[in-house]
Amino acid sequence: MTTAPDGEPAAARDALRELVAVMDRLRSPGGCPWDAAQTHTSLLPYLLEESHELAEAVEGDDRAGLREELGDVLLQVVFHARIATEHPDDPFDLDDVARDLVAKLVRRHPHVFADAEVASMGALHTQWDRIKRAEKKDRGSALDGVPASLPALARAQKIASRAARAGLDAPVPADDELGAQLLELVRRAHAQGVDAEGALRRAAAAWETTLRDVEVTATASGEEVGTTPDNPRTPDAPS
């Protein structure tokens, strides 16, 4: 494998350039009408879907699926960067995105790229948070920047993580008893180093498999599968 002067494998660089060129062709006049019609907003559902499929491949230890889904997520990044080049006032491209990312990685890892020293993982987190606060001077809270669009469980754990690292603590609001219980579970998960979102996703997948087995067995024996009088109606049941 040949190597470029900056140390990057030439084959990897060529493949990325080819990907950018293909995306440009799809987006340009004479390309694909569907690709040309997309916007940052219209692509959001695909970005979220591909991210979930990537997570599924990782959790399923699906090596071939991992490679494919990484490509699908990369496509979304390249697609958004291509659309960004068309902005009339503030255009940028994939190279700009990559340069910003490289600068951020170097800036946030002074223990690797400079002479800073960290004695523990806790000290590493403290350093990371300090650098982020310096970068984002307009953000006054350690809790700023947690996306509101995150799934509720993942967002709760992110807030718990930010609060713990900032030394913040407060009682869980008890207005919603069930919500408070769920939040306490998230706090317990964080304290134990467990990804609550991933744990629930894996448990739900295992339960779904068991339910499907029960369904197949019941169907094979001629039993009718459905809501019984003893089962409460679920929120998504038809009214």
mmCIF file of C-alpha atoms in Angstrom:
data_model
loop_
_atom_site.group_PDB
_atom_site.id
_atom_site.type_symbol
_atom_site.label_atom_id
_atom_site.label_comp_id
_atom_site.label_asym_id
_atom_site.label_seq_id
_atom_site.Cartn_x
_atom_site.Cartn_y
_atom_site.Cartn_z
ATOM 1 C CA MET A 1 0.000 0.000 0.000
ATOM 2 C CA THR A 2 1.471 3.341 -1.030
ATOM 3 C CA THR A 3 1.485 6.218 1.427
ATOM 4 C CA ALA A 4 0.933 9.909 0.807
ATOM 5 C CA PRO A 5 3.490 12.449 2.121
ATOM 6 C CA ASP A 6 1.303 13.197 5.169
ATOM 7 C CA GLY A 7 1.244 9.528 6.148
ATOM 8 C CA GLU A 8 -2.297 8.796 4.953
ATOM 9 C CA PRO A 9 -2.610 5.636 2.804
ATOM 10 C CA ALA A 10 -3.006 6.755 -0.795
ATOM 11 C CA ALA A 11 -5.662 4.107 -1.476
ATOM 12 C CA ALA A 12 -7.847 5.449 1.347
ATOM 13 C CA ARG A 13 -7.462 8.998 0.072
ATOM 14 C CA ASP A 14 -8.292 7.937 -3.488
ATOM 15 C CA ALA A 15 -11.388 6.038 -2.322
ATOM 16 C CA LEU A 16 -12.666 9.054 -0.397
ATOM 17 C CA ARG A 17 -12.023 11.344 -3.358
ATOM 18 C CA GLU A 18 -13.937 8.914 -5.567
ATOM 19 C CA LEU A 19 -16.829 8.897 -3.079
ATOM 20 C CA VAL A 20 -16.925 12.710 -3.062
ATOM 21 C CA ALA A 21 -16.850 12.719 -6.871
ATOM 22 C CA VAL A 22 -19.711 10.211 -7.103
ATOM 23 C CA MET A 23 -21.793 12.258 -4.653
ATOM 24 C CA ASP A 24 -21.061 15.405 -6.659
ATOM 25 C CA ARG A 25 -22.206 13.673 -9.852
ATOM 26 C CA LEU A 26 -25.425 12.486 -8.206
ATOM 27 C CA ARG A 27 -26.179 15.960 -6.878
ATOM 28 C CA SER A 28 -25.262 17.943 -9.997
ATOM 29 C CA PRO A 29 -27.418 18.695 -13.073
ATOM 30 C CA GLY A 30 -27.806 15.530 -15.113
ATOM 31 C CA GLY A 31 -27.450 13.396 -12.000
ATOM 32 C CA CYS A 32 -30.151 11.826 -9.827
ATOM 33 C CA PRO A 33 -33.336 13.902 -9.363
ATOM 34 C CA TRP A 34 -33.928 12.397 -5.904
ATOM 35 C CA ASP A 35 -30.437 13.240 -4.677
ATOM 36 C CA ALA A 36 -30.707 16.736 -6.137
ATOM 37 C CA ALA A 37 -33.961 17.374 -4.272
ATOM 38 C CA GLN A 38 -32.674 16.507 -0.799
ATOM 39 C CA THR A 39 -31.944 19.000 1.977
ATOM 40 C CA HIS A 40 -30.258 18.747 5.366
ATOM 41 C CA THR A 41 -33.710 18.426 6.904
ATOM 42 C CA SER A 42 -35.069 15.810 4.510
ATOM 43 C CA LEU A 43 -32.021 13.597 5.102
ATOM 44 C CA LEU A 44 -32.368 13.550 8.892
ATOM 45 C CA PRO A 45 -34.585 10.427 9.044
ATOM 46 C CA TYR A 46 -32.017 8.524 6.967
ATOM 47 C CA LEU A 47 -29.150 9.614 9.200
ATOM 48 C CA LEU A 48 -31.007 8.424 12.296
ATOM 49 C CA GLU A 49 -32.033 5.156 10.629
ATOM 50 C CA GLU A 50 -28.515 4.375 9.420
ATOM 51 C CA SER A 51 -27.086 5.170 12.863
ATOM 52 C CA HIS A 52 -29.493 2.717 14.491
ATOM 53 C CA GLU A 53 -28.643 0.062 11.909
ATOM 54 C CA LEU A 54 -24.948 0.594 12.639
ATOM 55 C CA ALA A 55 -25.616 0.137 16.361
ATOM 56 C CA GLU A 56 -27.525 -3.062 15.592
ATOM 57 C CA ALA A 57 -24.608 -4.420 13.562
ATOM 58 C CA VAL A 58 -22.193 -3.660 16.411
ATOM 59 C CA GLU A 59 -24.402 -5.267 19.052
ATOM 60 C CA GLY A 60 -25.019 -8.277 16.809
ATOM 61 C CA ASP A 61 -21.295 -8.727 16.193
ATOM 62 C CA ASP A 62 -22.105 -8.633 12.471
ATOM 63 C CA ARG A 63 -18.748 -7.959 10.809
ATOM 64 C CA ALA A 64 -20.105 -7.708 7.256
ATOM 65 C CA GLY A 65 -23.019 -5.606 8.457
ATOM 66 C CA LEU A 66 -20.648 -3.319 10.359
ATOM 67 C CA ARG A 67 -18.673 -2.598 7.189
ATOM 68 C CA GLU A 68 -21.826 -1.910 5.195
ATOM 69 C CA GLU A 69 -23.490 0.260 7.836
ATOM 70 C CA LEU A 70 -20.330 2.313 8.378
ATOM 71 C CA GLY A 71 -20.482 3.023 4.647
ATOM 72 C CA ASP A 72 -24.108 4.064 4.897
ATOM 73 C CA VAL A 73 -23.343 6.468 7.762
ATOM 74 C CA LEU A 74 -20.354 7.823 5.811
ATOM 75 C CA LEU A 75 -22.671 8.413 2.861
ATOM 76 C CA GLN A 76 -24.858 10.611 5.046
ATOM 77 C CA VAL A 77 -21.815 12.667 6.128
ATOM 78 C CA VAL A 78 -20.658 13.094 2.519
ATOM 79 C CA PHE A 79 -24.209 13.916 1.375
ATOM 80 C CA HIS A 80 -24.647 16.628 4.004
ATOM 81 C CA ALA A 81 -21.211 18.067 3.234
ATOM 82 C CA ARG A 82 -22.067 18.194 -0.482
ATOM 83 C CA ILE A 83 -25.307 20.071 0.240
ATOM 84 C CA ALA A 84 -23.343 22.450 2.468
ATOM 85 C CA THR A 85 -21.208 23.545 -0.498
ATOM 86 C CA GLU A 86 -24.303 25.127 -2.052
ATOM 87 C CA HIS A 87 -25.020 27.546 0.817
ATOM 88 C CA PRO A 88 -24.978 31.113 -0.578
ATOM 89 C CA ASP A 89 -23.345 32.763 2.450
ATOM 90 C CA ASP A 90 -21.493 30.095 4.419
ATOM 91 C CA PRO A 91 -20.451 27.213 2.137
ATOM 92 C CA PHE A 92 -18.142 24.442 3.310
ATOM 93 C CA ASP A 93 -17.168 21.011 2.027
ATOM 94 C CA LEU A 94 -15.956 17.655 3.323
ATOM 95 C CA ASP A 95 -12.349 18.870 3.499
ATOM 96 C CA ASP A 96 -13.446 21.726 5.767
ATOM 97 C CA VAL A 97 -15.332 19.277 7.982
ATOM 98 C CA ALA A 98 -12.288 17.004 8.182
ATOM 99 C CA ARG A 99 -9.914 19.885 8.940
ATOM 100 C CA ASP A 100 -12.155 21.132 11.755
ATOM 101 C CA LEU A 101 -12.354 17.615 13.162
ATOM 102 C CA VAL A 102 -8.579 17.112 13.059
ATOM 103 C CA ALA A 103 -8.033 20.437 14.822
ATOM 104 C CA LYS A 104 -10.590 19.521 17.501
ATOM 105 C CA LEU A 105 -9.085 16.076 18.111
ATOM 106 C CA VAL A 106 -5.583 17.509 18.467
ATOM 107 C CA ARG A 107 -6.824 20.343 20.700
ATOM 108 C CA ARG A 108 -8.778 17.998 22.973
ATOM 109 C CA HIS A 109 -5.910 15.507 23.369
ATOM 110 C CA PRO A 110 -2.997 17.578 24.701
ATOM 111 C CA HIS A 111 -1.783 14.470 26.557
ATOM 112 C CA VAL A 112 -1.165 12.906 23.136
ATOM 113 C CA PHE A 113 -0.237 15.826 20.888
ATOM 114 C CA ALA A 114 1.312 18.163 23.490
ATOM 115 C CA ASP A 115 3.078 17.837 26.826
ATOM 116 C CA ALA A 116 0.046 17.582 29.129
ATOM 117 C CA GLU A 117 -0.067 14.662 31.558
ATOM 118 C CA VAL A 118 -3.108 12.947 33.062
ATOM 119 C CA ALA A 119 -2.837 10.630 36.034
ATOM 120 C CA SER A 120 -6.194 8.882 35.759
ATOM 121 C CA MET A 121 -9.282 8.446 33.627
ATOM 122 C CA GLY A 122 -11.064 10.906 35.923
ATOM 123 C CA ALA A 123 -8.370 13.503 35.295
ATOM 124 C CA LEU A 124 -8.739 12.835 31.564
ATOM 125 C CA HIS A 125 -12.468 13.567 31.737
ATOM 126 C CA THR A 126 -11.817 16.725 33.752
ATOM 127 C CA GLN A 127 -9.312 17.918 31.161
ATOM 128 C CA TRP A 128 -11.758 17.153 28.327
ATOM 129 C CA ASP A 129 -14.556 19.097 30.003
ATOM 130 C CA ARG A 130 -12.260 22.054 30.712
ATOM 131 C CA ILE A 131 -11.167 22.225 27.072
ATOM 132 C CA LYS A 132 -14.759 21.981 25.841
ATOM 133 C CA ARG A 133 -15.856 24.817 28.140
ATOM 134 C CA ALA A 134 -12.989 26.958 26.870
ATOM 135 C CA GLU A 135 -14.069 26.255 23.277
ATOM 136 C CA LYS A 136 -17.708 27.065 23.911
ATOM 137 C CA LYS A 137 -17.486 30.172 26.060
ATOM 138 C CA ASP A 138 -21.123 31.002 25.377
ATOM 139 C CA ARG A 139 -22.230 27.863 27.201
ATOM 140 C CA GLY A 140 -22.411 28.460 30.908
ATOM 141 C CA SER A 141 -23.736 25.095 32.072
ATOM 142 C CA ALA A 142 -22.153 21.656 32.170
ATOM 143 C CA LEU A 143 -25.527 20.373 30.969
ATOM 144 C CA ASP A 144 -25.635 22.480 27.802
ATOM 145 C CA GLY A 145 -25.310 20.714 24.492
ATOM 146 C CA VAL A 146 -27.245 17.518 25.329
ATOM 147 C CA PRO A 147 -29.490 17.111 22.250
ATOM 148 C CA ALA A 148 -33.194 17.321 23.023
ATOM 149 C CA SER A 149 -33.824 14.874 20.161
ATOM 150 C CA LEU A 150 -31.991 12.019 21.889
ATOM 151 C CA PRO A 151 -34.208 9.122 22.993
ATOM 152 C CA ALA A 152 -35.407 9.848 26.536
ATOM 153 C CA LEU A 153 -33.387 7.058 28.140
ATOM 154 C CA ALA A 154 -30.154 8.014 26.369
ATOM 155 C CA ARG A 155 -30.706 11.691 27.148
ATOM 156 C CA ALA A 156 -31.332 10.971 30.817
ATOM 157 C CA GLN A 157 -28.093 9.021 31.042
ATOM 158 C CA LYS A 158 -26.184 11.777 29.244
ATOM 159 C CA ILE A 159 -27.515 14.305 31.758
ATOM 160 C CA ALA A 160 -26.568 11.965 34.615
ATOM 161 C CA SER A 161 -23.056 11.647 33.201
ATOM 162 C CA ARG A 162 -22.622 15.405 32.751
ATOM 163 C CA ALA A 163 -23.970 16.087 36.247
ATOM 164 C CA ALA A 164 -21.684 13.520 37.878
ATOM 165 C CA ARG A 165 -18.586 14.839 36.108
ATOM 166 C CA ALA A 166 -19.472 18.394 37.136
ATOM 167 C CA GLY A 167 -20.129 17.374 40.745
ATOM 168 C CA LEU A 168 -23.813 18.317 40.513
ATOM 169 C CA ASP A 169 -26.559 16.522 42.421
ATOM 170 C CA ALA A 170 -30.242 17.128 43.112
ATOM 171 C CA PRO A 171 -33.235 15.001 44.105
ATOM 172 C CA VAL A 172 -35.151 13.390 41.274
ATOM 173 C CA PRO A 173 -38.478 15.274 40.780
ATOM 174 C CA ALA A 174 -41.288 13.093 42.092
ATOM 175 C CA ASP A 175 -44.147 14.690 40.129
ATOM 176 C CA ASP A 176 -44.306 11.635 37.860
ATOM 177 C CA GLU A 177 -43.788 8.518 39.968
ATOM 178 C CA LEU A 178 -43.036 6.197 37.075
ATOM 179 C CA GLY A 179 -40.762 8.754 35.432
ATOM 180 C CA ALA A 180 -38.887 9.202 38.712
ATOM 181 C CA GLN A 181 -38.406 5.439 39.020
ATOM 182 C CA LEU A 182 -37.071 5.230 35.479
ATOM 183 C CA LEU A 183 -34.719 8.133 36.141
ATOM 184 C CA GLU A 184 -33.409 6.443 39.280
ATOM 185 C CA LEU A 185 -32.691 3.319 37.225
ATOM 186 C CA VAL A 186 -30.738 5.446 34.765
ATOM 187 C CA ARG A 187 -28.727 6.967 37.602
ATOM 188 C CA ARG A 188 -27.975 3.499 38.941
ATOM 189 C CA ALA A 189 -26.895 2.348 35.502
ATOM 190 C CA HIS A 190 -24.538 5.298 35.148
ATOM 191 C CA ALA A 191 -23.064 4.711 38.602
ATOM 192 C CA GLN A 192 -22.367 1.092 37.597
ATOM 193 C CA GLY A 193 -20.871 2.077 34.229
ATOM 194 C CA VAL A 194 -23.751 0.522 32.293
ATOM 195 C CA ASP A 195 -25.187 1.993 29.086
ATOM 196 C CA ALA A 196 -28.870 2.048 30.009
ATOM 197 C CA GLU A 197 -30.030 2.608 26.429
ATOM 198 C CA GLY A 198 -27.979 -0.316 25.137
ATOM 199 C CA ALA A 199 -28.987 -2.564 28.032
ATOM 200 C CA LEU A 200 -32.685 -1.906 27.432
ATOM 201 C CA ARG A 201 -32.283 -2.358 23.682
ATOM 202 C CA ARG A 202 -30.584 -5.740 24.160
ATOM 203 C CA ALA A 203 -33.147 -6.860 26.736
ATOM 204 C CA ALA A 204 -36.008 -5.796 24.449
ATOM 205 C CA ALA A 205 -34.458 -7.703 21.541
ATOM 206 C CA ALA A 206 -34.116 -10.857 23.648
ATOM 207 C CA TRP A 207 -37.693 -10.485 24.885
ATOM 208 C CA GLU A 208 -38.934 -9.985 21.327
ATOM 209 C CA THR A 209 -37.227 -13.230 20.286
ATOM 210 C CA THR A 210 -38.917 -15.083 23.151
ATOM 211 C CA LEU A 211 -42.306 -13.559 22.314
ATOM 212 C CA ARG A 212 -41.916 -14.596 18.678
ATOM 213 C CA ASP A 213 -41.142 -18.151 19.781
ATOM 214 C CA VAL A 214 -44.263 -18.155 21.965
ATOM 215 C CA GLU A 215 -46.279 -16.795 19.035
ATOM 216 C CA VAL A 216 -45.004 -19.488 16.656
ATOM 217 C CA THR A 217 -45.727 -22.231 19.191
ATOM 218 C CA ALA A 218 -49.216 -20.923 19.857
ATOM 219 C CA THR A 219 -50.004 -20.613 16.165
ATOM 220 C CA ALA A 220 -48.706 -24.128 15.471
ATOM 221 C CA SER A 221 -50.984 -25.542 18.174
ATOM 222 C CA GLY A 222 -54.012 -23.705 16.817
ATOM 223 C CA GLU A 223 -54.262 -21.196 19.653
ATOM 224 C CA GLU A 224 -55.442 -17.673 18.880
ATOM 225 C CA VAL A 225 -52.855 -15.072 19.761
ATOM 226 C CA GLY A 226 -54.183 -11.659 20.760
ATOM 227 C CA THR A 227 -55.307 -9.361 23.540
ATOM 228 C CA THR A 228 -57.095 -11.177 26.361
ATOM 229 C CA PRO A 229 -59.409 -9.610 28.938
ATOM 230 C CA ASP A 230 -56.680 -9.981 31.546
ATOM 231 C CA ASN A 231 -54.181 -7.950 29.513
ATOM 232 C CA PRO A 232 -54.246 -4.145 29.852
ATOM 233 C CA ARG A 233 -54.463 -2.206 26.647
ATOM 234 C CA THR A 234 -51.098 -0.894 25.561
ATOM 235 C CA PRO A 235 -50.569 2.756 24.512
ATOM 236 C CA ASP A 236 -50.296 1.786 20.831
ATOM 237 C CA ALA A 237 -53.392 -0.444 20.806
ATOM 238 C CA PRO A 238 -56.201 0.715 18.522
ATOM 239 C CA SER A 239 -59.021 2.564 20.251
#
